[in-house]
Coordinates of C-alpha atoms in Angstrom, one line a residue:
X1295 CA 164.4 184.9 135.1
X1296 CA 163.5 184.8 131.5
X1297 CA 162.4 187.8 129.4
X1298 CA 158.9 186.3 129.8
X1299 CA 159.0 186.7 133.6
X1300 CA 156.9 189.7 134.5
X1301 CA 157.5 192.2 137.3
X1302 CA 154.5 193.1 139.3
X1303 CA 153.8 195.9 141.8
X1304 CA 152.0 195.4 145.1
X1305 CA 150.5 197.3 147.9
X1306 CA 152.1 198.9 150.9
X1307 CA 151.3 198.3 154.5
X1308 CA 152.6 197.6 157.9
X1309 CA 152.8 194.4 159.9
X1310 CA 153.9 193.0 163.2
X1311 CA 154.5 189.5 164.2
X1312 CA 152.8 186.6 165.7
X1313 CA 153.7 182.9 165.5
X1314 CA 150.7 180.8 164.7
X1315 CA 150.3 177.7 162.6
X1316 CA 148.6 174.5 162.5
X1317 CA 148.4 171.1 160.8
X1318 CA 149.8 167.7 161.4
X1319 CA 149.8 166.7 157.8
X1320 CA 152.2 169.0 155.9
X1321 CA 153.9 168.4 152.7
X1322 CA 157.3 169.6 151.7
X1323 CA 155.9 169.3 148.3
X1324 CA 155.5 172.9 147.6
X1325 CA 159.2 173.6 147.1
X1326 CA 159.6 171.5 144.1
X1327 CA 159.4 172.8 140.6
X1328 CA 158.0 171.2 137.4
X1329 CA 154.9 169.1 135.8
X1330 CA 151.7 168.5 133.3
X1331 CA 148.1 169.0 131.4
X1332 CA 144.4 168.3 131.6
X1333 CA 142.8 165.0 132.7
X1334 CA 145.0 162.0 133.3
X1335 CA 146.5 161.0 130.1
X1336 CA 148.0 157.6 130.8
X1337 CA 151.0 156.7 128.7
X1338 CA 150.5 154.3 125.9
X1339 CA 151.0 150.8 127.1
X1340 CA 154.7 150.0 127.3
X1341 CA 156.0 147.9 124.5
X1342 CA 157.5 144.5 125.3
X1343 CA 160.7 144.9 127.3
X1344 CA 164.0 144.7 125.4
X1345 CA 165.2 141.2 124.9
X1346 CA 168.7 139.9 125.7
X1347 CA 170.8 139.6 122.6
X1348 CA 169.1 142.6 120.9
X1349 CA 171.0 145.0 118.8
X1350 CA 169.8 148.6 118.7
X1351 CA 171.1 151.6 116.8
X1352 CA 170.7 153.9 119.8
X1353 CA 170.1 153.2 123.4
X1354 CA 169.1 156.1 125.7
X1355 CA 169.7 155.5 129.5
X1356 CA 166.9 157.4 131.2
X1357 CA 163.6 159.1 130.2
X1358 CA 164.0 162.6 131.8
X1359 CA 164.4 165.9 130.0
X1360 CA 167.6 165.3 128.1
X1361 CA 166.8 161.7 127.2
X1362 CA 163.3 162.6 126.0
X1363 CA 164.7 165.3 123.7
X1364 CA 167.3 163.0 122.3
X1365 CA 164.7 160.2 121.6
X1366 CA 162.3 162.5 119.9
X1367 CA 164.8 164.2 117.6
X1368 CA 166.6 161.0 116.7
X1369 CA 163.3 159.3 115.9
X1370 CA 162.3 162.3 113.8
X1371 CA 165.6 161.8 111.9
X1372 CA 164.6 158.2 111.2
X1373 CA 166.6 156.4 113.9
X1374 CA 165.2 153.6 116.0
X1375 CA 165.6 154.4 119.7
X1376 CA 165.5 152.1 122.7
X1377 CA 165.0 153.9 126.0
X1378 CA 165.8 152.2 129.3
X1379 CA 164.0 153.5 132.5
X1380 CA 164.8 152.3 136.0
X1381 CA 161.4 153.4 137.3
X1382 CA 157.8 152.4 136.4
X1383 CA 155.6 153.5 133.6
X1384 CA 153.0 155.5 135.5
X1385 CA 149.9 154.5 133.5
X1386 CA 147.8 152.3 135.8
X1387 CA 145.5 153.7 138.5
X1388 CA 145.8 152.5 142.1
X1389 CA 143.0 151.4 144.3
X1390 CA 141.8 155.0 144.7
X1391 CA 141.3 155.3 141.0
X1392 CA 144.2 157.7 140.5
X1393 CA 147.6 157.0 139.1
X1394 CA 149.5 159.2 141.6
X1395 CA 149.2 159.5 145.4
X1396 CA 148.2 162.7 147.1
X1397 CA 150.9 164.7 148.8
X1398 CA 149.1 164.7 152.1
X1399 CA 148.6 160.9 152.1
X1400 CA 151.8 159.2 150.9
X1401 CA 151.5 155.5 150.3
X1402 CA 153.6 152.8 148.5
X1403 CA 153.4 154.8 145.2
X1404 CA 155.2 157.7 146.8
X1405 CA 158.8 156.6 147.5
X1406 CA 161.4 154.6 145.7
X1407 CA 162.2 151.4 147.6
X1408 CA 161.8 152.9 151.1
X1409 CA 159.9 151.5 154.0
X1410 CA 159.4 155.0 155.5
X1411 CA 158.6 158.3 153.9
X1412 CA 161.4 160.9 153.7
X1413 CA 159.4 164.1 153.3
X1414 CA 161.3 167.4 152.6
X1415 CA 159.4 169.0 155.5
X1416 CA 159.9 166.4 158.2
X1417 CA 158.3 168.1 161.2
X1418 CA 155.4 170.4 162.2
X1419 CA 154.9 172.0 165.5
X1420 CA 157.2 169.5 167.1
X1421 CA 155.6 166.4 165.5
X1422 CA 157.4 164.2 163.0
X1423 CA 155.5 163.7 159.8
X1424 CA 157.2 160.6 158.2
X1425 CA 155.3 157.4 158.3
X1426 CA 155.8 153.7 157.4
X1427 CA 155.0 152.6 153.9
X1428 CA 155.4 149.3 152.0
X1429 CA 158.6 149.0 150.0
X1430 CA 157.8 149.7 146.3
X1431 CA 159.3 151.2 143.2
X1432 CA 157.5 154.5 143.9
X1433 CA 157.8 157.8 142.1
X1434 CA 160.1 159.9 144.4
X1435 CA 163.6 158.8 145.3
X1436 CA 165.1 160.5 148.4
X1437 CA 168.6 159.4 147.8
X1438 CA 170.9 160.0 150.8
X1439 CA 174.4 160.7 149.7
X1440 CA 176.8 161.7 152.5
X1441 CA 175.8 165.2 153.6
X1442 CA 172.8 165.7 151.3
X1443 CA 169.4 164.1 150.3
X1444 CA 168.9 164.3 146.6
X1445 CA 165.2 164.2 145.5
X1446 CA 164.7 162.6 142.1
X1447 CA 161.8 161.4 140.0
X1448 CA 161.5 157.7 139.3
X1449 CA 159.5 156.6 136.3
X1450 CA 158.9 157.2 132.6
X1451 CA 159.3 161.0 132.5
X1452 CA 161.9 161.3 135.2
X1453 CA 162.0 164.5 137.2
X1454 CA 159.1 166.0 135.2
X1455 CA 156.8 163.7 137.3
X1456 CA 157.6 165.2 140.6
X1457 CA 158.7 168.8 140.2
X1458 CA 156.6 172.0 140.6
X1459 CA 157.0 172.8 136.9
X1460 CA 158.7 176.2 137.3
X1461 CA 160.0 176.6 133.8
X1462 CA 162.5 179.4 134.0
X1463 CA 165.0 180.6 131.4
X1464 CA 168.0 182.2 133.1
X1465 CA 168.5 185.9 132.6
X1466 CA 170.9 186.3 129.7
X1467 CA 173.4 188.3 131.7
X1468 CA 173.8 185.2 134.0
X1469 CA 174.2 182.7 131.2
X1470 CA 178.0 182.9 130.8
X1471 CA 178.4 181.8 134.4
X1472 CA 176.1 178.8 133.7
X1473 CA 177.5 177.4 130.5
X1474 CA 180.6 179.4 129.6
X1475 CA 181.5 177.4 126.5
X1476 CA 178.0 177.7 124.9
X1477 CA 177.0 180.4 122.4
X1478 CA 174.4 182.5 124.2
X1479 CA 173.0 183.9 120.9
X1480 CA 172.2 180.4 119.7
X1481 CA 170.6 179.4 123.0
X1482 CA 168.4 182.5 123.4
X1483 CA 167.7 182.8 119.7
X1484 CA 166.9 179.1 118.9
X1485 CA 167.2 176.5 121.7
X1486 CA 165.5 178.2 124.6
X1487 CA 162.5 179.1 122.5
X1488 CA 162.4 175.5 121.1
X1489 CA 162.5 174.0 124.6
X1490 CA 159.8 176.3 125.9
X1491 CA 157.6 175.4 123.0
X1492 CA 158.2 171.7 123.4
X1493 CA 157.6 171.8 127.1
X1494 CA 154.4 173.8 126.8
X1495 CA 155.6 176.7 129.0
X1496 CA 153.2 179.6 129.9
X1497 CA 152.7 182.1 132.7
X1498 CA 149.7 182.5 135.1
X1499 CA 147.1 185.1 134.0
X1500 CA 148.0 188.1 136.1
X1501 CA 144.4 189.3 136.3
X1502 CA 143.2 185.9 137.6
X1503 CA 146.1 185.8 140.0
X1504 CA 144.9 188.9 141.7
X1505 CA 141.6 187.3 142.8
X1506 CA 142.3 183.6 142.9
X1507 CA 141.8 182.2 146.4
X1508 CA 144.5 179.6 145.8
X1509 CA 147.2 182.2 145.3
X1510 CA 146.6 184.3 148.4
X1511 CA 149.8 182.9 149.8
X1512 CA 151.7 184.3 146.8
X1513 CA 150.1 187.7 147.1
X1514 CA 151.2 187.8 150.8
X1515 CA 154.7 186.9 149.6
X1516 CA 154.6 189.7 147.1
X1517 CA 153.5 192.2 149.6
X1518 CA 156.3 191.3 152.0
X1519 CA 158.9 191.2 149.3
X1520 CA 158.0 194.6 147.8
X1521 CA 157.7 196.4 151.2
X1522 CA 161.3 195.3 151.7
X1523 CA 162.4 196.6 148.3
X1524 CA 162.7 193.3 146.5
X1525 CA 161.5 192.7 142.9
X1526 CA 158.6 190.2 142.7
X1527 CA 158.3 188.3 139.5
X1528 CA 155.8 185.9 137.9
X1529 CA 157.5 182.7 136.8
X1530 CA 156.5 180.5 133.9
X1531 CA 155.3 177.0 134.5
X1532 CA 154.3 173.9 132.6
X1533 CA 150.9 173.6 134.3
X1534 CA 147.7 174.0 132.2
X1535 CA 146.5 177.3 133.6
X1536 CA 143.1 177.0 131.9
X1537 CA 142.7 173.7 133.7
X1538 CA 143.6 175.3 137.0
X1539 CA 140.9 178.0 136.4
X1540 CA 138.4 175.1 135.9
X1541 CA 139.6 173.5 139.1
X1542 CA 138.9 176.7 140.9
X1543 CA 135.4 176.9 139.3
X1544 CA 134.7 173.3 140.4
X1545 CA 134.1 172.0 136.9
X1546 CA 136.9 169.5 136.6
X1547 CA 138.7 167.1 139.0
X1548 CA 141.0 169.0 141.3
X1549 CA 144.8 168.5 140.9
X1550 CA 146.9 171.5 141.8
X1551 CA 144.1 172.6 144.0
X1552 CA 144.0 169.2 145.7
X1553 CA 147.7 169.6 146.7
X1554 CA 149.0 167.2 144.2
X1555 CA 152.7 167.7 143.3
X1556 CA 155.4 165.8 145.3
X1557 CA 154.2 162.3 144.4
X1558 CA 152.8 163.2 141.0
X1559 CA 150.0 165.3 139.6
X1560 CA 147.0 163.5 138.1
X1561 CA 145.5 166.1 135.8
X1562 CA 146.9 169.5 135.0
X1563 CA 150.6 169.3 134.8
X1564 CA 152.4 168.9 131.5
X1565 CA 154.9 166.2 132.3
X1566 CA 157.2 164.8 129.6
X1567 CA 154.7 162.0 129.0
X1568 CA 152.3 164.6 127.7
X1569 CA 154.9 166.5 125.6
X1570 CA 158.2 165.2 124.3
X1571 CA 157.6 161.6 125.1
X1572 CA 154.1 161.6 123.6
X1573 CA 155.6 162.9 120.4
X1574 CA 158.4 160.4 120.5
X1575 CA 156.0 157.5 120.9
X1576 CA 153.9 158.8 118.1
X1577 CA 156.8 158.4 115.6
X1578 CA 156.6 154.6 116.1
X1579 CA 160.4 154.5 116.4
X1580 CA 160.8 154.8 120.2
X1581 CA 160.5 151.9 122.5
X1582 CA 160.7 152.3 126.3
X1583 CA 161.6 149.5 128.8
X1584 CA 160.5 150.5 132.3
X1585 CA 161.8 148.8 135.4
X1586 CA 165.2 148.2 133.7
X1587 CA 168.5 149.4 135.0
X1588 CA 171.8 149.7 133.1
X1589 CA 174.7 148.4 135.1
X1590 CA 177.5 148.2 132.5
X1591 CA 178.5 149.7 129.2
X1592 CA 181.7 148.6 127.5
X1593 CA 183.1 148.5 123.9
X1594 CA 181.9 145.5 122.0
X1595 CA 184.3 143.4 120.0
X1596 CA 182.5 144.0 116.7
X1597 CA 182.0 147.7 117.3
X1598 CA 179.4 149.6 119.2
X1599 CA 178.9 148.9 122.9
X1600 CA 177.8 145.9 125.0
X1601 CA 175.2 147.0 127.5
X1602 CA 174.2 145.0 130.6
X1603 CA 170.8 145.7 131.9
X1604 CA 169.0 144.3 135.0
X1605 CA 165.2 144.0 134.9
X1606 CA 163.6 144.5 138.3
X1607 CA 160.2 144.0 139.9
X1608 CA 158.3 146.4 142.1
X1609 CA 160.1 145.2 145.2
X1610 CA 163.4 146.2 143.6
X1611 CA 164.5 142.6 143.1
X1612 CA 166.5 141.7 139.9
X1613 CA 164.4 139.2 137.9
X1614 CA 166.5 139.0 134.8
X1615 CA 169.9 140.2 133.5
X1616 CA 170.1 141.0 129.8
X1617 CA 173.0 141.8 127.5
X1618 CA 172.4 143.9 124.4
X1619 CA 174.5 145.7 121.8
X1620 CA 174.0 149.4 120.9
X1621 CA 175.8 151.4 118.2
X1622 CA 175.5 154.5 120.2
X1623 CA 174.6 155.2 123.9
X1624 CA 173.2 158.4 125.4
X1625 CA 173.6 158.7 129.1
X1626 CA 170.5 160.6 130.4
X1627 CA 169.9 159.1 133.8
X1628 CA 170.0 162.5 135.5
X1629 CA 173.0 164.2 137.2
X1630 CA 173.3 161.6 139.9
X1631 CA 172.4 158.6 137.8
X1632 CA 174.7 159.4 134.9
X1633 CA 177.6 160.6 137.2
X1634 CA 177.4 157.4 139.3
X1635 CA 177.3 155.1 136.4
X1636 CA 180.2 156.8 134.5
X1637 CA 182.3 156.9 137.7
X1638 CA 181.8 153.2 138.2
X1639 CA 182.5 152.3 134.6
X1640 CA 185.8 154.3 134.6
X1641 CA 187.0 152.9 137.9
X1642 CA 186.1 149.3 137.3
X1643 CA 187.7 149.2 133.8
X1644 CA 184.6 149.0 131.6
X1645 CA 185.4 152.4 130.2
X1646 CA 188.9 153.2 131.4
X1647 CA 189.6 155.9 128.8
X1648 CA 187.0 158.3 130.3
X1649 CA 188.9 161.3 131.5
X1650 CA 189.6 162.5 135.0
X1651 CA 186.8 165.1 134.8
X1652 CA 184.1 162.4 135.1
X1653 CA 182.5 162.6 138.5
X1654 CA 183.6 166.2 139.1
X1655 CA 181.8 169.6 139.2
X1656 CA 178.6 168.4 141.0
X1657 CA 176.4 171.0 142.8
X1658 CA 173.0 171.4 144.3
X1659 CA 171.9 174.6 142.4
X1660 CA 172.3 176.4 145.7
X1661 CA 169.0 175.0 147.1
X1662 CA 168.0 175.9 150.7
X1663 CA 164.5 176.2 152.2
X1664 CA 162.9 178.2 155.0
X1665 CA 159.6 179.3 156.4
X1666 CA 158.4 182.5 158.1
X1667 CA 155.7 182.9 160.7
X1668 CA 153.3 185.6 159.7
X1669 CA 150.9 187.7 161.8
X1670 CA 147.2 186.9 162.3
X1671 CA 146.3 189.7 159.9
X1672 CA 148.4 188.1 157.1
X1673 CA 146.7 184.7 156.5
X1674 CA 148.1 182.8 153.6
X1675 CA 145.0 180.8 152.9
X1676 CA 143.5 177.4 153.5
X1677 CA 143.4 176.6 149.8
X1678 CA 146.8 176.9 148.1
X1679 CA 147.7 175.8 144.6
X1680 CA 150.6 173.3 144.7
X1681 CA 152.0 175.0 141.6
X1682 CA 154.2 177.9 142.5
X1683 CA 153.9 180.9 140.1
X1684 CA 156.2 183.6 141.5
X1685 CA 159.4 184.5 143.2
X1686 CA 161.6 187.1 144.9
X1687 CA 164.6 188.2 142.9
X1688 CA 167.8 189.3 144.8
X1689 CA 170.2 187.4 142.5
X1690 CA 172.3 190.4 141.5
X1691 CA 172.5 192.0 144.9
X1692 CA 172.5 189.0 147.2
X1693 CA 173.0 185.9 145.2
X1694 CA 169.6 184.4 145.8
X1695 CA 166.3 183.9 144.0
X1696 CA 163.4 182.6 146.2
X1697 CA 160.3 180.7 145.0
X1698 CA 157.3 181.8 146.9
X1699 CA 156.2 178.2 147.6
X1700 CA 152.9 176.7 148.8
X1701 CA 152.1 174.8 151.9
X1702 CA 148.9 173.2 150.7
X1703 CA 147.8 171.6 154.0
X1704 CA 144.1 172.4 153.8
X1705 CA 144.2 174.6 156.9
X1706 CA 145.3 178.1 157.6
X1707 CA 149.0 178.1 158.7
X1708 CA 149.8 181.8 158.7
X1709 CA 153.1 180.7 157.2
X1710 CA 155.2 181.8 154.2
X1711 CA 157.4 179.1 152.7
X1712 CA 160.3 179.5 150.3
X1713 CA 162.8 177.5 148.2
X1714 CA 165.8 179.6 147.4
X1715 CA 168.3 179.1 144.6
X1716 CA 171.6 180.6 145.3
X1717 CA 175.1 181.2 143.9
X1718 CA 176.7 178.6 146.2
X1719 CA 180.2 178.0 144.7
X1720 CA 180.8 174.6 146.4
X1721 CA 181.2 171.6 144.2
X1722 CA 181.5 167.9 145.1
X1723 CA 183.0 164.9 143.4
X1724 CA 181.7 161.3 142.9
X1725 CA 184.3 158.5 143.5
X1726 CA 184.2 154.7 143.4
X1727 CA 184.4 152.9 146.8
X1728 CA 185.9 149.5 146.0
X1729 CA 185.3 148.3 149.6
X1730 CA 181.5 148.8 149.3
X1731 CA 181.2 148.4 145.6
X1732 CA 179.3 151.7 145.4
X1733 CA 179.8 155.3 144.3
X1734 CA 180.2 157.9 147.0
X1735 CA 179.7 161.7 146.9
X1736 CA 181.8 163.9 149.1
X1737 CA 179.3 166.7 149.6
X1738 CA 179.3 168.2 153.1
X1739 CA 176.3 169.8 154.8
X1740 CA 178.6 172.6 156.0
X1741 CA 178.9 173.6 152.3
X1742 CA 175.3 174.9 152.5
X1743 CA 176.4 177.8 154.6
X1744 CA 176.9 180.2 151.6
X1745 CA 173.4 179.3 150.4
X1746 CA 172.0 180.2 153.9
X1747 CA 173.9 183.5 153.9
X1748 CA 172.6 184.4 150.5
X1749 CA 169.0 183.5 151.4
X1750 CA 169.3 185.6 154.5
X1751 CA 169.9 188.6 152.3
X1752 CA 166.2 188.3 151.5
X1753 CA 164.5 187.0 154.6
X1754 CA 166.4 188.8 157.3
X1755 CA 165.4 192.0 155.7
X1756 CA 161.7 190.9 155.3
X1757 CA 161.5 189.7 158.9
X1758 CA 163.0 193.0 160.1
X1759 CA 160.5 195.0 158.1
X1760 CA 157.5 192.9 158.9
X1761 CA 158.4 192.2 162.6
X1762 CA 158.2 188.4 161.8
X1763 CA 160.4 185.5 162.7
X1764 CA 161.6 182.3 161.0
X1765 CA 159.8 179.1 161.6
X1766 CA 161.9 176.6 163.5
X1767 CA 159.7 173.5 163.4
X1768 CA 159.7 172.4 159.8
X1769 CA 163.1 170.7 159.3
X1770 CA 163.6 169.3 162.8
X1771 CA 163.7 170.7 166.3
X1772 CA 164.7 174.4 166.5
X1773 CA 166.1 174.3 163.0
X1774 CA 165.5 177.3 160.7
X1775 CA 167.1 176.2 157.4
X1776 CA 166.3 173.2 155.2
X1777 CA 170.0 172.8 154.3
X1778 CA 169.9 169.0 154.0
X1779 CA 168.6 168.5 150.5
X1780 CA 168.5 169.5 146.8
X1781 CA 165.7 169.2 144.2
X1782 CA 168.1 170.4 141.4
X1783 CA 171.2 168.1 141.2
X1784 CA 173.6 169.3 138.5
X1785 CA 177.0 168.4 137.2
X1786 CA 179.2 165.3 137.4
X1787 CA 180.0 165.1 133.7
X1788 CA 180.5 168.7 132.8
X1789 CA 180.3 170.0 129.3
X1790 CA 183.6 170.8 127.7
X1791 CA 185.4 169.0 130.5
X1792 CA 184.3 165.4 130.8
X1793 CA 182.8 165.8 127.3
X1794 CA 183.4 168.0 124.3
X1795 CA 181.2 171.0 123.8
X1796 CA 178.3 168.9 122.5
X1797 CA 178.2 166.2 125.1
X1798 CA 180.4 163.6 123.4
X1799 CA 182.4 161.7 126.1
X1800 CA 186.1 162.0 125.6
X1801 CA 187.8 158.6 125.0
X1802 CA 185.0 156.9 123.2
X1803 CA 183.2 157.4 119.9
X1804 CA 179.5 157.0 120.1
X1805 CA 179.0 157.7 123.8
X1806 CA 177.2 160.9 124.8
X1807 CA 175.9 162.7 127.9
X1808 CA 172.7 164.6 127.4
X1809 CA 171.3 165.5 130.8
X1810 CA 171.8 167.8 133.8
X1811 CA 175.2 166.3 134.6
X1812 CA 176.6 168.5 131.8
X1813 CA 175.8 171.7 133.7
X1814 CA 178.4 172.6 136.4
X1815 CA 176.4 172.8 139.6
X1816 CA 174.2 175.9 139.1
X1817 CA 171.8 177.5 136.6
X1818 CA 170.7 180.6 138.7
X1819 CA 167.1 179.4 138.3
X1820 CA 165.2 176.1 138.2
X1821 CA 167.2 174.0 135.7
X1822 CA 165.0 171.9 133.6
X1823 CA 164.4 174.4 130.8
X1824 CA 168.2 174.9 130.5
X1825 CA 168.7 171.1 130.5
X1826 CA 166.1 170.8 127.7
X1827 CA 167.5 173.6 125.6
X1828 CA 171.0 172.3 125.9
X1829 CA 169.8 168.9 124.8
X1830 CA 168.1 170.4 121.8
X1831 CA 171.3 172.2 120.9
X1832 CA 173.5 169.1 121.3
X1833 CA 171.3 166.6 119.6
X1834 CA 170.9 168.8 116.6
X1835 CA 174.7 168.9 116.2
X1836 CA 175.1 165.2 116.8
X1837 CA 172.4 164.2 114.3
X1838 CA 174.0 166.5 111.7
X1839 CA 177.6 165.3 112.2
X1840 CA 177.6 161.8 113.8
X1841 CA 174.8 159.9 112.2

């Protein structure tokens, strides 16, 4: 947790156990972390897509945290920037008048090129929750890679569109294990504060929290944590807390209090489109091409790089193939997107001088989920804010930090739900599969066992104290742990290994990595503030020395 995370003390009490719950429409949304501000602020209309034959000074592959930081700071330095985004520009309302679909009612807007939803919570009381949907370039990609499902945001703004907004700075004593080659004094003195300011990070009003109906679930989580001797902390977020108070008062359209999160948030969350990207667009020097996908980057004969880009439609079909030239290229397609692209380019000979560290060091940030069945006298509330604001800290003693996450189903479930971040040491590698023409990841589901063991250091103790049990109906049949997924992919082009200490790829001048693939597998907390701060650090150096 950052220094801004507050400790809180709760009441004591005794409990027994009874397993009750109910709803057939559950979300798995709650476990995500990250998102944006007041009423829907549609993005400025996208400029005309990039033309084949174009020459650009800088091309940024991706519009998530790292790419948005790079684009803004380069533009402020006077550089024209072209951003390429595989997903859509989410600026047009659907038939319901809203840009984003509600978590409880997924539709074609909800998933990236799937014909059936792939919800993080797949079952409830024995009933499967996934449903058929039309194939569409929706906002959430549930990418199945061997032994894991990786949830990623698709659209202008990347992961900021679909996370729960938990904007956490790691404790300083943990930082050396996260980025050992980076100066902690600089990060905590300059770049973390800069990132938090740029993202609009703030913490829930503790006094309002005590009485807010929508955070009864978090107060129950606090009570159970503290009675078992665990620290309970408030966690910063990028939600507009004043807007949430107005939601609770009924004076503005509901957003977090309408369960919006997993498939986008229409009003209160500060996604990148409302922060870094809004500022970048305002410079007049940043152009974004949505529904475009980079497939190749190779040295150009006259200097710079030849970049091949496919334009796609909302069915995912390629409608045009374009070739452009860029003086410099920043890879910012996210841990999976950047790692897969670089692995392919090295193996197929487009960028053969990339070193052997490309594709290595990938981890899941130790993500694992679980639910607990509470007693009848411990209701968690029918109304639950979809924005988590608190957690249970057992990092030093047990290797786990657990978000107290919502289950905003609209009915009383008597359930407590958690996403844990753990010290899982396992790392996977991307590799090129020539037979299939695709990149594989060798993650194994069994590698989640350390995460389960670390999470159990919290929840076994709470269950023993409270006389409660684990829920077994959320992730399948008689399955306690959500060990099949990650919301926080990290690594694959690790800083000071695949790149130098500022993200310059070894082997090629003018190629950079500036996203979560630089971070080797774990941040000890939700990662996007660290990704943003590292990008701020790296782009400052690159602008000063390379341009």
